[in-house]
Amino acid sequence: MSEAQPTARADARDLTAFQKNILVVLSEEPRYGLAVKRELEDYYDEEVNHGRLYPNLDDLVNKGLVEKSELDKRTNQYALTDDGLAAVLDDISWTLGKFIVDDERAETVRDIVAENE
């Protein structure tokens, strides 16, 4: 008897915060590795080591959440897959479901969305 494969959603819920942040960066647009690194460094306000970034990108590729393609002989591009986008949306939905407990918090979220439109 074969063991059932975990769904992309369940797989995504086991991601680290760093991996989820990579998915969020890629949800804006496909990027090459160093561009992902720069975005994360801006967010964390500290250097992100190659030895941390690329193994995590590879894990996300192996989970089917990110697609890796070759831009040229030295540069790879990373893009969110449909499952990757679903993982980002699932995380946002879960977070908002826990955060929005009253009208005041709902208004706060509406304000954040309006600022980012």
PDB file of C-alpha atoms in Angstrom:
ATOM      1  CA  MET A   1       0.000   0.000   0.000  1.00  0.00           C
ATOM      2  CA  SER A   2       1.429   3.404  -0.970  1.00  0.00           C
ATOM      3  CA  GLU A   3       1.529   6.309   1.398  1.00  0.00           C
ATOM      4  CA  ALA A   4      -0.616   9.288   0.396  1.00  0.00           C
ATOM      5  CA  GLN A   5       1.284  12.346  -0.800  1.00  0.00           C
ATOM      6  CA  PRO A   6       0.719  15.466   1.300  1.00  0.00           C
ATOM      7  CA  THR A   7      -1.296  18.167  -0.396  1.00  0.00           C
ATOM      8  CA  ALA A   8       0.410  21.398  -1.409  1.00  0.00           C
ATOM      9  CA  ARG A   9      -1.641  23.197   1.239  1.00  0.00           C
ATOM     10  CA  ALA A  10      -0.521  20.889   4.038  1.00  0.00           C
ATOM     11  CA  ASP A  11       3.040  21.046   2.736  1.00  0.00           C
ATOM     12  CA  ALA A  12       2.931  24.848   2.722  1.00  0.00           C
ATOM     13  CA  ARG A  13       1.728  24.957   6.308  1.00  0.00           C
ATOM     14  CA  ASP A  14       4.967  23.258   7.341  1.00  0.00           C
ATOM     15  CA  LEU A  15       7.119  26.010   5.819  1.00  0.00           C
ATOM     16  CA  THR A  16       9.412  28.165   7.901  1.00  0.00           C
ATOM     17  CA  ALA A  17       8.715  31.886   8.198  1.00  0.00           C
ATOM     18  CA  PHE A  18      11.751  32.502   5.974  1.00  0.00           C
ATOM     19  CA  GLN A  19      10.334  30.220   3.264  1.00  0.00           C
ATOM     20  CA  LYS A  20       6.947  31.938   3.499  1.00  0.00           C
ATOM     21  CA  ASN A  21       8.690  35.281   3.082  1.00  0.00           C
ATOM     22  CA  ILE A  22      10.392  33.999  -0.074  1.00  0.00           C
ATOM     23  CA  LEU A  23       6.980  33.055  -1.458  1.00  0.00           C
ATOM     24  CA  VAL A  24       5.635  36.507  -0.632  1.00  0.00           C
ATOM     25  CA  VAL A  25       8.556  38.159  -2.445  1.00  0.00           C
ATOM     26  CA  LEU A  26       7.945  35.960  -5.491  1.00  0.00           C
ATOM     27  CA  SER A  27       4.217  36.691  -5.429  1.00  0.00           C
ATOM     28  CA  GLU A  28       4.996  40.183  -6.720  1.00  0.00           C
ATOM     29  CA  GLU A  29       6.904  38.936  -9.793  1.00  0.00           C
ATOM     30  CA  PRO A  30       9.455  36.292 -10.831  1.00  0.00           C
ATOM     31  CA  ARG A  31      12.986  37.171  -9.717  1.00  0.00           C
ATOM     32  CA  TYR A  32      16.509  35.886  -9.972  1.00  0.00           C
ATOM     33  CA  GLY A  33      18.165  34.738  -6.754  1.00  0.00           C
ATOM     34  CA  LEU A  34      20.072  37.925  -5.934  1.00  0.00           C
ATOM     35  CA  ALA A  35      16.910  40.011  -6.375  1.00  0.00           C
ATOM     36  CA  VAL A  36      15.111  37.729  -3.896  1.00  0.00           C
ATOM     37  CA  LYS A  37      18.094  38.121  -1.565  1.00  0.00           C
ATOM     38  CA  ARG A  38      17.943  41.946  -1.762  1.00  0.00           C
ATOM     39  CA  GLU A  39      14.199  42.031  -1.044  1.00  0.00           C
ATOM     40  CA  LEU A  40      14.651  39.805   1.998  1.00  0.00           C
ATOM     41  CA  GLU A  41      17.592  41.888   3.222  1.00  0.00           C
ATOM     42  CA  ASP A  42      15.413  44.998   3.003  1.00  0.00           C
ATOM     43  CA  TYR A  43      12.722  43.239   5.031  1.00  0.00           C
ATOM     44  CA  TYR A  44      15.058  41.739   7.665  1.00  0.00           C
ATOM     45  CA  ASP A  45      17.377  44.769   7.674  1.00  0.00           C
ATOM     46  CA  GLU A  46      20.365  42.436   7.709  1.00  0.00           C
ATOM     47  CA  GLU A  47      22.379  40.324   5.301  1.00  0.00           C
ATOM     48  CA  VAL A  48      20.846  37.090   4.039  1.00  0.00           C
ATOM     49  CA  ASN A  49      23.556  34.530   3.351  1.00  0.00           C
ATOM     50  CA  HIS A  50      23.610  32.607   0.077  1.00  0.00           C
ATOM     51  CA  GLY A  51      23.912  29.431   2.165  1.00  0.00           C
ATOM     52  CA  ARG A  52      20.537  30.180   3.703  1.00  0.00           C
ATOM     53  CA  LEU A  53      18.711  31.484   0.639  1.00  0.00           C
ATOM     54  CA  TYR A  54      19.500  28.950  -2.068  1.00  0.00           C
ATOM     55  CA  PRO A  55      18.806  25.760  -0.077  1.00  0.00           C
ATOM     56  CA  ASN A  56      15.443  27.251   0.899  1.00  0.00           C
ATOM     57  CA  LEU A  57      14.693  28.165  -2.717  1.00  0.00           C
ATOM     58  CA  ASP A  58      15.591  24.593  -3.713  1.00  0.00           C
ATOM     59  CA  ASP A  59      13.263  23.210  -1.011  1.00  0.00           C
ATOM     60  CA  LEU A  60      10.428  25.354  -2.351  1.00  0.00           C
ATOM     61  CA  VAL A  61      11.152  24.133  -5.880  1.00  0.00           C
ATOM     62  CA  ASN A  62      11.123  20.513  -4.657  1.00  0.00           C
ATOM     63  CA  LYS A  63       7.772  21.105  -2.924  1.00  0.00           C
ATOM     64  CA  GLY A  64       6.330  22.448  -6.191  1.00  0.00           C
ATOM     65  CA  LEU A  65       5.694  25.913  -4.766  1.00  0.00           C
ATOM     66  CA  VAL A  66       8.348  27.662  -6.863  1.00  0.00           C
ATOM     67  CA  GLU A  67       9.492  27.057 -10.424  1.00  0.00           C
ATOM     68  CA  LYS A  68      13.164  27.463 -11.315  1.00  0.00           C
ATOM     69  CA  SER A  69      14.231  28.378 -14.845  1.00  0.00           C
ATOM     70  CA  GLU A  70      17.513  29.367 -16.424  1.00  0.00           C
ATOM     71  CA  LEU A  71      17.882  33.009 -17.474  1.00  0.00           C
ATOM     72  CA  ASP A  72      21.425  32.440 -18.718  1.00  0.00           C
ATOM     73  CA  LYS A  73      24.278  30.042 -17.974  1.00  0.00           C
ATOM     74  CA  ARG A  74      24.925  31.671 -14.585  1.00  0.00           C
ATOM     75  CA  THR A  75      21.538  32.991 -13.491  1.00  0.00           C
ATOM     76  CA  ASN A  76      18.358  31.216 -12.456  1.00  0.00           C
ATOM     77  CA  GLN A  77      14.960  32.821 -12.230  1.00  0.00           C
ATOM     78  CA  TYR A  78      12.392  31.793  -9.635  1.00  0.00           C
ATOM     79  CA  ALA A  79       8.643  32.129 -10.054  1.00  0.00           C
ATOM     80  CA  LEU A  80       5.677  31.243  -7.891  1.00  0.00           C
ATOM     81  CA  THR A  81       3.639  28.267  -9.088  1.00  0.00           C
ATOM     82  CA  ASP A  82      -0.130  28.034  -8.722  1.00  0.00           C
ATOM     83  CA  ASP A  83       0.442  25.932  -5.590  1.00  0.00           C
ATOM     84  CA  GLY A  84       2.852  28.594  -4.306  1.00  0.00           C
ATOM     85  CA  LEU A  85       0.249  31.292  -4.807  1.00  0.00           C
ATOM     86  CA  ALA A  86      -2.337  29.106  -3.069  1.00  0.00           C
ATOM     87  CA  ALA A  87       0.086  28.733  -0.140  1.00  0.00           C
ATOM     88  CA  VAL A  88       0.503  32.515   0.159  1.00  0.00           C
ATOM     89  CA  LEU A  89      -3.266  33.034   0.019  1.00  0.00           C
ATOM     90  CA  ASP A  90      -3.869  30.251   2.555  1.00  0.00           C
ATOM     91  CA  ASP A  91      -1.424  31.862   4.976  1.00  0.00           C
ATOM     92  CA  ILE A  92      -2.976  35.315   4.526  1.00  0.00           C
ATOM     93  CA  SER A  93      -6.467  33.886   5.020  1.00  0.00           C
ATOM     94  CA  TRP A  94      -5.476  32.037   8.188  1.00  0.00           C
ATOM     95  CA  THR A  95      -3.691  35.094   9.609  1.00  0.00           C
ATOM     96  CA  LEU A  96      -6.597  37.433   8.852  1.00  0.00           C
ATOM     97  CA  GLY A  97      -9.076  34.940  10.273  1.00  0.00           C
ATOM     98  CA  LYS A  98      -7.201  35.035  13.572  1.00  0.00           C
ATOM     99  CA  PHE A  99      -6.455  38.778  13.537  1.00  0.00           C
ATOM    100  CA  ILE A 100      -9.838  40.225  12.567  1.00  0.00           C
ATOM    101  CA  VAL A 101     -11.839  39.806  15.746  1.00  0.00           C
ATOM    102  CA  ASP A 102     -13.805  43.056  15.620  1.00  0.00           C
ATOM    103  CA  ASP A 103     -14.759  45.979  13.361  1.00  0.00           C
ATOM    104  CA  GLU A 104     -11.789  48.068  14.475  1.00  0.00           C
ATOM    105  CA  ARG A 105      -9.302  45.439  13.333  1.00  0.00           C
ATOM    106  CA  ALA A 106     -11.233  44.908  10.106  1.00  0.00           C
ATOM    107  CA  GLU A 107     -10.944  48.645   9.444  1.00  0.00           C
ATOM    108  CA  THR A 108      -7.208  48.502  10.152  1.00  0.00           C
ATOM    109  CA  VAL A 109      -6.823  45.796   7.514  1.00  0.00           C
ATOM    110  CA  ARG A 110      -8.939  47.790   5.019  1.00  0.00           C
ATOM    111  CA  ASP A 111      -6.640  50.786   5.623  1.00  0.00           C
ATOM    112  CA  ILE A 112      -3.544  48.652   4.975  1.00  0.00           C
ATOM    113  CA  VAL A 113      -5.042  47.308   1.756  1.00  0.00           C
ATOM    114  CA  ALA A 114      -5.989  50.830   0.615  1.00  0.00           C
ATOM    115  CA  GLU A 115      -2.436  52.072   1.264  1.00  0.00           C
ATOM    116  CA  ASN A 116      -1.035  49.301  -0.947  1.00  0.00           C
ATOM    117  CA  GLU A 117      -3.374  49.718  -3.916  1.00  0.00           C
TER     118      GLU A 117
END
